[in-house]
Short mmCIF file of C-alpha atoms in Angstrom, two decimals:
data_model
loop_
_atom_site.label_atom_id
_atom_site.label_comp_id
_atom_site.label_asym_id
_atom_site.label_seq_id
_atom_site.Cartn_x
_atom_site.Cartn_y
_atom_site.Cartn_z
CA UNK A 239 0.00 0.00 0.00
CA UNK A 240 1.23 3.29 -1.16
CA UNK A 241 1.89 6.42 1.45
CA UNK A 242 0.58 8.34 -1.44
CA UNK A 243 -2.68 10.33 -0.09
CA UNK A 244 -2.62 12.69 -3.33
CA UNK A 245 -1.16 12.92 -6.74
CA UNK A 246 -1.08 14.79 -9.44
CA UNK A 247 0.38 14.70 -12.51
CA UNK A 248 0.27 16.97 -15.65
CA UNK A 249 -2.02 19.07 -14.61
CA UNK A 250 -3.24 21.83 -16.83
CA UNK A 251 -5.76 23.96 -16.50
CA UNK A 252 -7.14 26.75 -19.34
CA UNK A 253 -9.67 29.42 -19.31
CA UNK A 254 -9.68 30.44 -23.08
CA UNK A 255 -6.91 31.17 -24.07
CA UNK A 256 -5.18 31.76 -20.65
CA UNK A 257 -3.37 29.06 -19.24
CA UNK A 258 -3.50 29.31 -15.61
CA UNK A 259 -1.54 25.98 -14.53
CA UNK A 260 0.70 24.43 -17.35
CA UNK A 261 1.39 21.13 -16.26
CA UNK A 262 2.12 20.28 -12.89
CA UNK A 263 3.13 17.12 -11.01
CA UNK A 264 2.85 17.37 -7.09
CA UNK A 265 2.36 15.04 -4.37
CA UNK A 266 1.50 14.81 -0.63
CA UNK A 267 2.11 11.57 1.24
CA UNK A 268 0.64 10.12 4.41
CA UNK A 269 0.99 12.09 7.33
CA UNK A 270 2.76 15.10 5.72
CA UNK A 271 2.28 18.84 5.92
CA UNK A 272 3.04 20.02 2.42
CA UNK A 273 2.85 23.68 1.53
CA UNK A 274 2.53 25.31 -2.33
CA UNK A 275 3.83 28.63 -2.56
CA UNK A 276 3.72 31.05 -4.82
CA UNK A 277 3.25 35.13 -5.74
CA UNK A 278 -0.86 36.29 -6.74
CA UNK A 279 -1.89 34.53 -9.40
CA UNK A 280 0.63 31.94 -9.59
CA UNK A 281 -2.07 29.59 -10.42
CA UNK A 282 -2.33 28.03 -6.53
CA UNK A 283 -5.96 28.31 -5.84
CA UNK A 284 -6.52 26.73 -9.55
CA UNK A 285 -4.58 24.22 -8.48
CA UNK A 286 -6.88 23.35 -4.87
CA UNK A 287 -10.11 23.69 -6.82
CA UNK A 288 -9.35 21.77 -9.38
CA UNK A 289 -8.10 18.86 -7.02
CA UNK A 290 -11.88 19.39 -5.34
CA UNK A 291 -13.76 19.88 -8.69
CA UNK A 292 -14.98 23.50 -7.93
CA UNK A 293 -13.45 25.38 -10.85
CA UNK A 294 -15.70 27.43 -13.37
CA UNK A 295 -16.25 25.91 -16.80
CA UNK A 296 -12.59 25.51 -18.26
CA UNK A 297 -10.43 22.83 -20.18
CA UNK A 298 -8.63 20.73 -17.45
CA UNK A 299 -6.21 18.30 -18.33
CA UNK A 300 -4.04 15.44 -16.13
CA UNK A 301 -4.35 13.18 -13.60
CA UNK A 302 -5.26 13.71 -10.05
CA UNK A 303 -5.38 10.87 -7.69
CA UNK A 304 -6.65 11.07 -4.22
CA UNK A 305 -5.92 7.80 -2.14
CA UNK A 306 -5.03 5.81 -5.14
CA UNK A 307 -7.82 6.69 -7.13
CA UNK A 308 -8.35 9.43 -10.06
CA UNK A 309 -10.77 12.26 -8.64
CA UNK A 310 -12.19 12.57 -12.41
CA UNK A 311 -15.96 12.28 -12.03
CA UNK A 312 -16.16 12.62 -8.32
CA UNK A 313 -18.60 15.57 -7.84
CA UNK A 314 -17.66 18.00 -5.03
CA UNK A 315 -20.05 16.88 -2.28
CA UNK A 316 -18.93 13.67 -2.65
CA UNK A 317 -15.14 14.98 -1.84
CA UNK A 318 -16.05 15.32 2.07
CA UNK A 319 -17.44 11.75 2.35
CA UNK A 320 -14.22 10.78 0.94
CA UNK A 321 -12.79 12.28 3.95
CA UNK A 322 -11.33 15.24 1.79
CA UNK A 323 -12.03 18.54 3.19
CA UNK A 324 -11.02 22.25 2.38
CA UNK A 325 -11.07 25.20 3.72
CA UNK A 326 -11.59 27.89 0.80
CA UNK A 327 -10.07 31.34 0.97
CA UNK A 328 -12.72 33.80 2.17
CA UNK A 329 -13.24 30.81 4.66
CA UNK A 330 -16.56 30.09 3.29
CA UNK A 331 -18.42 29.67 6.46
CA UNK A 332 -22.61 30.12 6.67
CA UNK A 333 -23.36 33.07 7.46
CA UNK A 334 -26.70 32.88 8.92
CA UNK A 335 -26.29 29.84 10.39
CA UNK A 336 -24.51 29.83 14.43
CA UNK A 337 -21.12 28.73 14.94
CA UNK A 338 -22.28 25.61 17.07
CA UNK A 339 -24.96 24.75 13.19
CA UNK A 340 -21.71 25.84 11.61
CA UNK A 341 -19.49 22.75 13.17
CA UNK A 342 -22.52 19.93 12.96
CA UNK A 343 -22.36 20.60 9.07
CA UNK A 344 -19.08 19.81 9.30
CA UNK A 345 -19.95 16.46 10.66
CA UNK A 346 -22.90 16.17 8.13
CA UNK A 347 -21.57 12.21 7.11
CA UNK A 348 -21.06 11.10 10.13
CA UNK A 349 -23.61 9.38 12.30
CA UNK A 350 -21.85 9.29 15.60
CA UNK A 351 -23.42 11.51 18.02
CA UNK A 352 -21.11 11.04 20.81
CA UNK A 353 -18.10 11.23 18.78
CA UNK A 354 -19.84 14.65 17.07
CA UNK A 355 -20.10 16.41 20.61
CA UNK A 356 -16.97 15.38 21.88
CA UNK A 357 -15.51 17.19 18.71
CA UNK A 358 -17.30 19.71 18.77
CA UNK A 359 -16.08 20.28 22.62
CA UNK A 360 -11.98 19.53 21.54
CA UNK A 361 -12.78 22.62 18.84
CA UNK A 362 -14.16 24.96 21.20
CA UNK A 363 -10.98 24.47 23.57
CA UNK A 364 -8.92 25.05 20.91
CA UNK A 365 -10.70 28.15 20.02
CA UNK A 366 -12.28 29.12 23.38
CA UNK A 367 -14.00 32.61 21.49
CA UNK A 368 -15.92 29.75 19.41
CA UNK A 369 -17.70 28.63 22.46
CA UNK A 370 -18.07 31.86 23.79
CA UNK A 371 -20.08 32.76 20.82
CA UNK A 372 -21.48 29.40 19.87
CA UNK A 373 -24.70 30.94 19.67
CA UNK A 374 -23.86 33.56 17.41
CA UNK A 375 -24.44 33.74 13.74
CA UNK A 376 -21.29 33.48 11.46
CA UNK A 377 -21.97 36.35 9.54
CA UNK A 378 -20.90 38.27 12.37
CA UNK A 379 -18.06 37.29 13.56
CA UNK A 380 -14.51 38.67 12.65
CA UNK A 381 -12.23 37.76 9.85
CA UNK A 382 -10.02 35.76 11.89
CA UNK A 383 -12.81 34.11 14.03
CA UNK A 384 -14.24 32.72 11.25
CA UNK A 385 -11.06 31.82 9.74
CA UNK A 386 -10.69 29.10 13.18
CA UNK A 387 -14.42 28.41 12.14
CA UNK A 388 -13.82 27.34 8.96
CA UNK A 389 -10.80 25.11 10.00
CA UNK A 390 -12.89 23.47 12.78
CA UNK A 391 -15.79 22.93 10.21
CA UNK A 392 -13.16 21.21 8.12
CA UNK A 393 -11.79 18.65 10.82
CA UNK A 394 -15.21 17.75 12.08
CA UNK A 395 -14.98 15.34 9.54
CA UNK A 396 -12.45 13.66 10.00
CA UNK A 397 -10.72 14.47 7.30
CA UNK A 398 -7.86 11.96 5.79
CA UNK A 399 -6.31 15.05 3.55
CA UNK A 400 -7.38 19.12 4.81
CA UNK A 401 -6.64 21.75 1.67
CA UNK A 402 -5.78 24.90 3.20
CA UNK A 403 -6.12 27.81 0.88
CA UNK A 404 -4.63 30.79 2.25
CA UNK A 405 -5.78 30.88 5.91
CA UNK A 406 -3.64 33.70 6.85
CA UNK A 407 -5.00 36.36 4.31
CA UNK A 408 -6.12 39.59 5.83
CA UNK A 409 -5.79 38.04 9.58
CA UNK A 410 -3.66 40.28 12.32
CA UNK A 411 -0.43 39.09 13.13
CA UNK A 412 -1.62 37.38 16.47
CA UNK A 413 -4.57 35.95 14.91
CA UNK A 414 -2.18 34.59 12.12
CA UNK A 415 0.15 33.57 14.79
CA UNK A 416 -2.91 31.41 16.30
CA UNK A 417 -4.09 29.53 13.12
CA UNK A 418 -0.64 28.45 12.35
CA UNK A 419 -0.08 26.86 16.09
CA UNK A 420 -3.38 24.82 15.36
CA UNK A 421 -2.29 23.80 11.82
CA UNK A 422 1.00 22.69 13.05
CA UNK A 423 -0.88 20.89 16.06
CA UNK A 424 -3.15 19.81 13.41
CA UNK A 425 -0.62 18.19 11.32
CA UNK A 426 1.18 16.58 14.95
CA UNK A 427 -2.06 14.82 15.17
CA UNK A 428 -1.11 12.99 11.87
CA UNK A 429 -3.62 14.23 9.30
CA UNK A 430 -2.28 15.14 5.91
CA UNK A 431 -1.97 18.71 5.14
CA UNK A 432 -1.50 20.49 1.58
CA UNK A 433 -1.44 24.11 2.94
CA UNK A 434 -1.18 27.66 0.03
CA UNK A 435 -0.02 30.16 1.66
CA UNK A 436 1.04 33.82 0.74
CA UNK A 437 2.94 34.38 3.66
CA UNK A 438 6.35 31.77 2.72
CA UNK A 439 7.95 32.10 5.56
CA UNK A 440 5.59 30.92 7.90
CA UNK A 441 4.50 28.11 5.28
CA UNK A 442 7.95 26.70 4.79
CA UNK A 443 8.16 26.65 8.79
CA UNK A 444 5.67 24.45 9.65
CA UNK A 445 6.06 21.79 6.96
CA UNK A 446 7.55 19.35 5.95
CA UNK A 447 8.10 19.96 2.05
CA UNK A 448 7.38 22.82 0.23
CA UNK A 449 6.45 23.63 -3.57
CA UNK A 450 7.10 26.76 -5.17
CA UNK A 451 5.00 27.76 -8.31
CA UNK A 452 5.39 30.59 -10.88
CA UNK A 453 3.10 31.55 -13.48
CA UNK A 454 1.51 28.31 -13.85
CA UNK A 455 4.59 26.18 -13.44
CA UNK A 456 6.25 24.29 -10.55
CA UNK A 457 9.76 26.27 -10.74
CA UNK A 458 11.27 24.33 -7.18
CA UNK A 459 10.75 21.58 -4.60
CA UNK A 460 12.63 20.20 -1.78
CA UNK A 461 12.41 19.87 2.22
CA UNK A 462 10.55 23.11 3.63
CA UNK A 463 14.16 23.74 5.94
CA UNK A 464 16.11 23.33 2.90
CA UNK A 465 13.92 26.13 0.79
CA UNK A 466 14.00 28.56 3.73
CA UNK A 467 17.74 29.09 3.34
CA UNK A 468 17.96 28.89 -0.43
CA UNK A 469 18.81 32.11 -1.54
CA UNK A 470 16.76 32.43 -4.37
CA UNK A 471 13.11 31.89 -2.33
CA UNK A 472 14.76 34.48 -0.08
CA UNK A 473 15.06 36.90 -2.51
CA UNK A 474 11.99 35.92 -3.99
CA UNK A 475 9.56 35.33 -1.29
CA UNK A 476 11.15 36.10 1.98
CA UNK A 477 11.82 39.59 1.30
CA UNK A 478 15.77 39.02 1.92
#
């Protein structure tokens, strides 16, 4: 049995005549925190939604396995009962609905009502302000709150691979401080992690192996310790 929890491999993806991810090959293995970095527009996001099926109408090419079996065909509902779970940038979360509704349609497919409570309990200590306002609708809530939100949503079920798309965006630097302790945590706890992220340094710092993509292409990988000191993602990404 392979490691392998997700592959892809030649991935293109075209709107028109723009070409927004030219052939790709990536791949996150069991237990792994893997991040994919990359300046605005780079083609990252492309890259999540087409891995979960919820890109516009556009020509997409290549394979992407998930578990050992191609995703082609699998609607995006069906991606959370295959324990594959993301957490979009702009979090996502339902607005009108409370944070406590919130979390229990995270745990729509499951049909353990212990286990669901006693998740819902391990979120809210992890995010105390979540159970202080558990009653609250979504909608108004900060940017950051519902950034923990939408990553508690996410792990309610039990996910065997979490997408991450930018979780840090337009957070202060203490709430951004905070989500990056719980996806660290997160990934200690042994679930697989493919993490974009804006902010590199913090990215490459927490995993394990990092990508770096550039208009569309993969340009560099290697271990995420390893790309922090290479002088070219310094001058490139790290501002140095």
């Amino acid at each position: 049995m392979s490691d392998n929890i997700l592959k892809i491999a030649g991935l293109k993806v075209a709107y028109g005549g723009i070409k927004a991810v030219k052939g790709i090959d990536l791949e996150v293995n069991k237990g792994e925190l893997v991040t994919l970095i990359g300046a605005n527009g780079a083609g990252k996001t492309t890259t999540l939604k087409a891995i979960t099926g919820t890109l516009p109408p556009c020509n997409v090419e290549g394979v992407i396995s998930y578990m050992g079996a191609p995703l082609k065909g699998v609607h995006s509902f069906q991606m959370v009962q295959k324990k594959l779970a993301m957490v979009p940038e702009g979090r996502g979360v339902f607005t009108r609905m409370t944070i406590y509704e919130n979390l229990l349609m995270g745990a729509y497919t499951r049909d353990d009502k212990a286990g669901i409570d006693a998740d819902v309990e391990k979120w809210y200590a992890v995010f105390p302000r979540l159970k202080e306002r558990s009653a609250a609708l979504a909608g108004t809530l900060s940017g950051g709150e519902q950034q923990m939100l939408a990553m508690a949503r996410a792990l309610m079920s039990h996910p065997n691979l979490l997408l991450l798309d930018e979780p840090s965006m337009g957070l202060s630097p203490i709430m951004v401080e905070k989500i990056f302790e719980v996806i660290r945590d997160v990934s200690k706890q042994g679930i697989t992690i493919l993490l974009v992220e804006q902010n590199a340094k913090l990215a490459l710092e927490a995993s394990h192996r990092g990508y770096v993509m550039d208009s569309g292409n993969i340009i560099m990988t290697g271990d995420a310790a390893a790309m922090l000191h290479d002088p070219r993602v310094q001058a490139a990404y790290l501002g140095e």
